[in-house]
Amino acid sequence: MSQPALNQDSLNQDLRRLVYYSRNRVGGPAAMNETIRGILAASRTNNARVGVTGALMFNAGCFAQVLEGPGEAVETTFERIQQDERHGEVSLLAFEAVETRLFTEWSMAFVGASQADAALYGDMAGESGFDLSRMTGNNLCAVLHGLALEEEAAAA
Ligand SMILES: Cc1cc2nc3c(=O)[nH]c(=O)nc-3n(C[C@H](O)[C@H](O)[C@H](O)COP(=O)(O)O)c2cc1C
């Protein structure tokens, strides 16, 4: 799915990466599962169409997401995401020009849900939850990328 987007990158002078986190507004685990499923289905279709790739994490009541792709596509996607009432208090950590993508293989990877992952970032998540407000865009992006690689390896 993401290969055509990748092939276009060499022609694209405006590749951008956006990193944000937000607070979940959906209550209950069952509703949350359904919500995640819906978000990922929409993301994978829409993002593949406009050349956006990235990863989404849900943890301790928060979402964290990285979006990469042509600047305009990333902006339009983020504007739509910000309007979504399933989350709020959206905090933008980074929106910057980049040379290459980190998430070449995923129109939207979903990371952090497995037991193994929970152990991996367990150090960062204490009683008070995963403190995203103390992370930089680069840190958060690196965490999500690490988790995506781990999950890919585990699935192989
Ligand atoms: C945390 C979160 C992340 C989302 N990420 C994406 C995304 O990467 N791409 C996308 O198209 N929609 C994303 N959405 C969903 C959008 O807000 C919106 O519901 C969707 O794009 C509408 O798509 P549709 O018109 O095809 O139904 C996300 C929503 C939430 C709450």
Coordinates of C-alpha atoms and ligand atoms in Angstrom, one line a residue:
M1 CA 0.0 0.0 0.0
S2 CA 2.7 2.5 0.9
Q3 CA 5.1 1.6 -1.9
P4 CA 3.6 4.1 -4.4
A5 CA 3.8 6.8 -1.8
L6 CA 7.5 5.9 -1.2
N7 CA 8.2 6.0 -4.9
Q8 CA 6.7 9.5 -5.1
D9 CA 9.0 10.8 -2.4
S10 CA 12.0 11.4 -4.6
L11 CA 9.8 13.8 -6.6
N12 CA 8.3 15.5 -3.6
Q13 CA 10.1 18.6 -2.3
D14 CA 7.8 19.0 0.6
L15 CA 8.0 15.8 2.8
R16 CA 6.8 16.6 6.4
R17 CA 6.5 14.8 9.7
L18 CA 3.9 15.7 12.3
V19 CA 3.8 14.4 15.8
Y20 CA 1.0 15.0 18.4
Y21 CA -0.7 13.5 21.3
S22 CA -4.2 13.9 22.6
R23 CA -6.6 12.8 25.3
N24 CA -9.1 9.9 24.7
R25 CA -12.7 10.8 25.1
V26 CA -14.2 7.4 24.4
G27 CA -15.2 5.6 27.6
G28 CA -14.8 1.8 28.3
P29 CA -12.6 -0.9 26.8
A30 CA -15.3 -2.3 24.5
A31 CA -16.2 1.1 23.0
M32 CA -12.4 1.7 22.7
N33 CA -11.8 -1.4 20.7
E34 CA -14.5 -0.5 18.3
T35 CA -13.2 3.1 18.1
I36 CA -9.7 2.0 17.3
R37 CA -10.9 -0.4 14.7
G38 CA -12.9 2.4 13.0
I39 CA -10.0 4.9 13.2
L40 CA -7.6 2.4 11.7
A41 CA -9.9 1.4 8.9
A42 CA -10.5 5.1 7.9
S43 CA -6.8 5.9 8.3
R44 CA -5.6 3.1 6.1
T45 CA -7.9 3.9 3.3
N46 CA -7.6 7.7 3.4
N47 CA -3.8 7.8 4.1
A48 CA -2.9 5.4 1.4
R49 CA -4.9 7.5 -1.1
V50 CA -2.9 10.7 -0.2
G51 CA 0.5 9.2 0.5
V52 CA 0.4 9.6 4.2
T53 CA 2.1 7.0 6.4
G54 CA 2.7 6.8 10.2
A55 CA 1.8 5.2 13.5
L56 CA -0.9 5.5 16.1
M57 CA -0.5 4.5 19.8
F58 CA -3.1 4.4 22.4
N59 CA -2.0 4.2 26.0
A60 CA -3.1 5.4 29.4
G61 CA -6.0 7.4 28.1
C62 CA -4.0 9.2 25.5
F63 CA -3.4 8.9 21.8
A64 CA 0.0 9.6 20.2
Q65 CA 0.4 9.7 16.4
V66 CA 3.0 10.4 13.8
L67 CA 1.9 11.4 10.3
E68 CA 4.4 11.6 7.4
G69 CA 3.9 12.6 3.8
P70 CA 3.5 15.5 1.4
G71 CA 2.9 18.7 3.5
E72 CA -0.5 19.5 2.2
A73 CA -1.7 15.9 2.7
V74 CA -0.4 15.8 6.3
E75 CA -2.0 19.2 7.0
T76 CA -5.4 18.2 5.6
T77 CA -5.4 14.9 7.4
F78 CA -4.4 16.6 10.7
E79 CA -7.2 19.2 10.3
R80 CA -9.7 16.4 10.0
I81 CA -8.3 14.5 13.0
Q82 CA -8.4 17.6 15.2
Q83 CA -12.1 18.0 14.5
D84 CA -12.7 14.4 15.7
E85 CA -14.7 14.3 19.0
R86 CA -13.4 11.0 20.0
H87 CA -10.4 12.8 21.4
G88 CA -9.5 16.3 22.6
E89 CA -6.7 18.5 24.0
V90 CA -4.7 17.9 20.9
S91 CA -1.0 18.9 21.5
L92 CA 1.2 19.4 18.6
L93 CA 4.8 18.4 19.3
A94 CA 6.4 18.7 15.9
F95 CA 5.6 19.6 12.3
E96 CA 8.8 19.7 10.3
A97 CA 10.3 19.1 6.9
V98 CA 12.2 15.8 6.7
E99 CA 14.3 14.1 4.0
T100 CA 12.9 10.7 4.3
R101 CA 10.1 8.8 6.0
L102 CA 10.5 6.7 9.1
F103 CA 7.3 4.8 8.6
T104 CA 7.7 3.7 5.0
E105 CA 5.8 0.4 5.5
W106 CA 2.7 1.5 7.3
S107 CA -0.2 3.7 6.1
M108 CA -1.1 3.6 9.8
A109 CA 0.6 1.2 12.1
F110 CA -1.1 0.6 15.5
V111 CA 1.5 0.1 18.2
G112 CA 1.7 -0.4 21.9
A113 CA -1.2 -2.7 22.4
S114 CA 0.7 -6.0 22.9
Q115 CA 1.9 -7.3 26.3
A116 CA 5.5 -7.2 25.0
D117 CA 5.2 -3.6 24.0
A118 CA 3.6 -2.7 27.3
A119 CA 6.8 -4.1 29.0
L120 CA 9.0 -2.2 26.6
Y121 CA 7.7 1.2 27.4
G122 CA 6.7 0.2 30.9
D123 CA 9.5 2.3 32.3
M124 CA 8.0 5.4 30.9
A125 CA 4.5 4.7 32.1
G126 CA 4.1 4.9 35.9
E127 CA 1.1 5.1 38.2
S128 CA 0.3 8.5 36.7
G129 CA 0.3 7.1 33.2
F130 CA 2.4 7.7 30.1
D131 CA 3.6 11.3 30.5
L132 CA 3.5 12.5 26.9
S133 CA 3.8 16.1 27.9
R134 CA 7.4 15.5 28.9
M135 CA 8.4 14.1 25.5
T136 CA 9.7 15.9 22.5
G137 CA 8.4 15.2 19.0
N138 CA 11.6 13.4 18.2
N139 CA 11.4 11.2 21.4
L140 CA 7.8 10.3 20.8
C141 CA 8.5 9.5 17.1
A142 CA 11.4 7.3 18.1
V143 CA 9.2 5.4 20.6
L144 CA 6.5 4.8 18.1
H145 CA 9.0 3.7 15.4
G146 CA 10.7 1.3 17.9
L147 CA 7.3 -0.3 18.7
A148 CA 6.4 -0.6 15.0
L149 CA 9.6 -2.4 14.3
E150 CA 9.2 -4.7 17.3
E151 CA 5.7 -5.6 16.3
E152 CA 6.7 -6.2 12.7
A153 CA 9.5 -8.5 13.9
A154 CA 7.0 -10.3 16.3
A155 CA 4.5 -10.8 13.5
A156 CA 7.1 -12.2 11.1
Ligands
LIG1 C1 -6.6 9.6 17.4 C2 -7.1 9.6 16.0 C3 -6.3 9.4 14.9 C4 -6.8 9.4 13.6 N1 -6.0 9.2 12.5 C5 -6.4 9.3 11.3 C6 -5.6 9.2 10.2 O1 -4.4 9.0 10.3 N2 -6.1 9.3 8.9 C7 -7.4 9.5 8.7 O2 -7.9 9.6 7.6 N3 -8.3 9.6 9.8 C8 -7.8 9.6 11.0 N4 -8.7 9.7 12.1 C9 -10.1 9.7 11.8 C10 -10.6 11.1 11.4 O3 -10.7 11.9 12.5 C11 -11.9 11.0 10.6 O4 -12.9 10.4 11.4 C12 -11.7 10.2 9.3 O5 -10.6 10.6 8.6 C13 -13.0 10.4 8.5 O6 -12.8 9.5 7.3 P1 -14.0 9.1 6.4 O7 -14.6 10.5 5.9 O8 -13.4 8.3 5.3 O9 -15.0 8.4 7.2 C14 -8.2 9.7 13.4 C15 -9.0 9.9 14.5 C16 -8.5 9.9 15.8 C17 -9.4 10.1 16.9

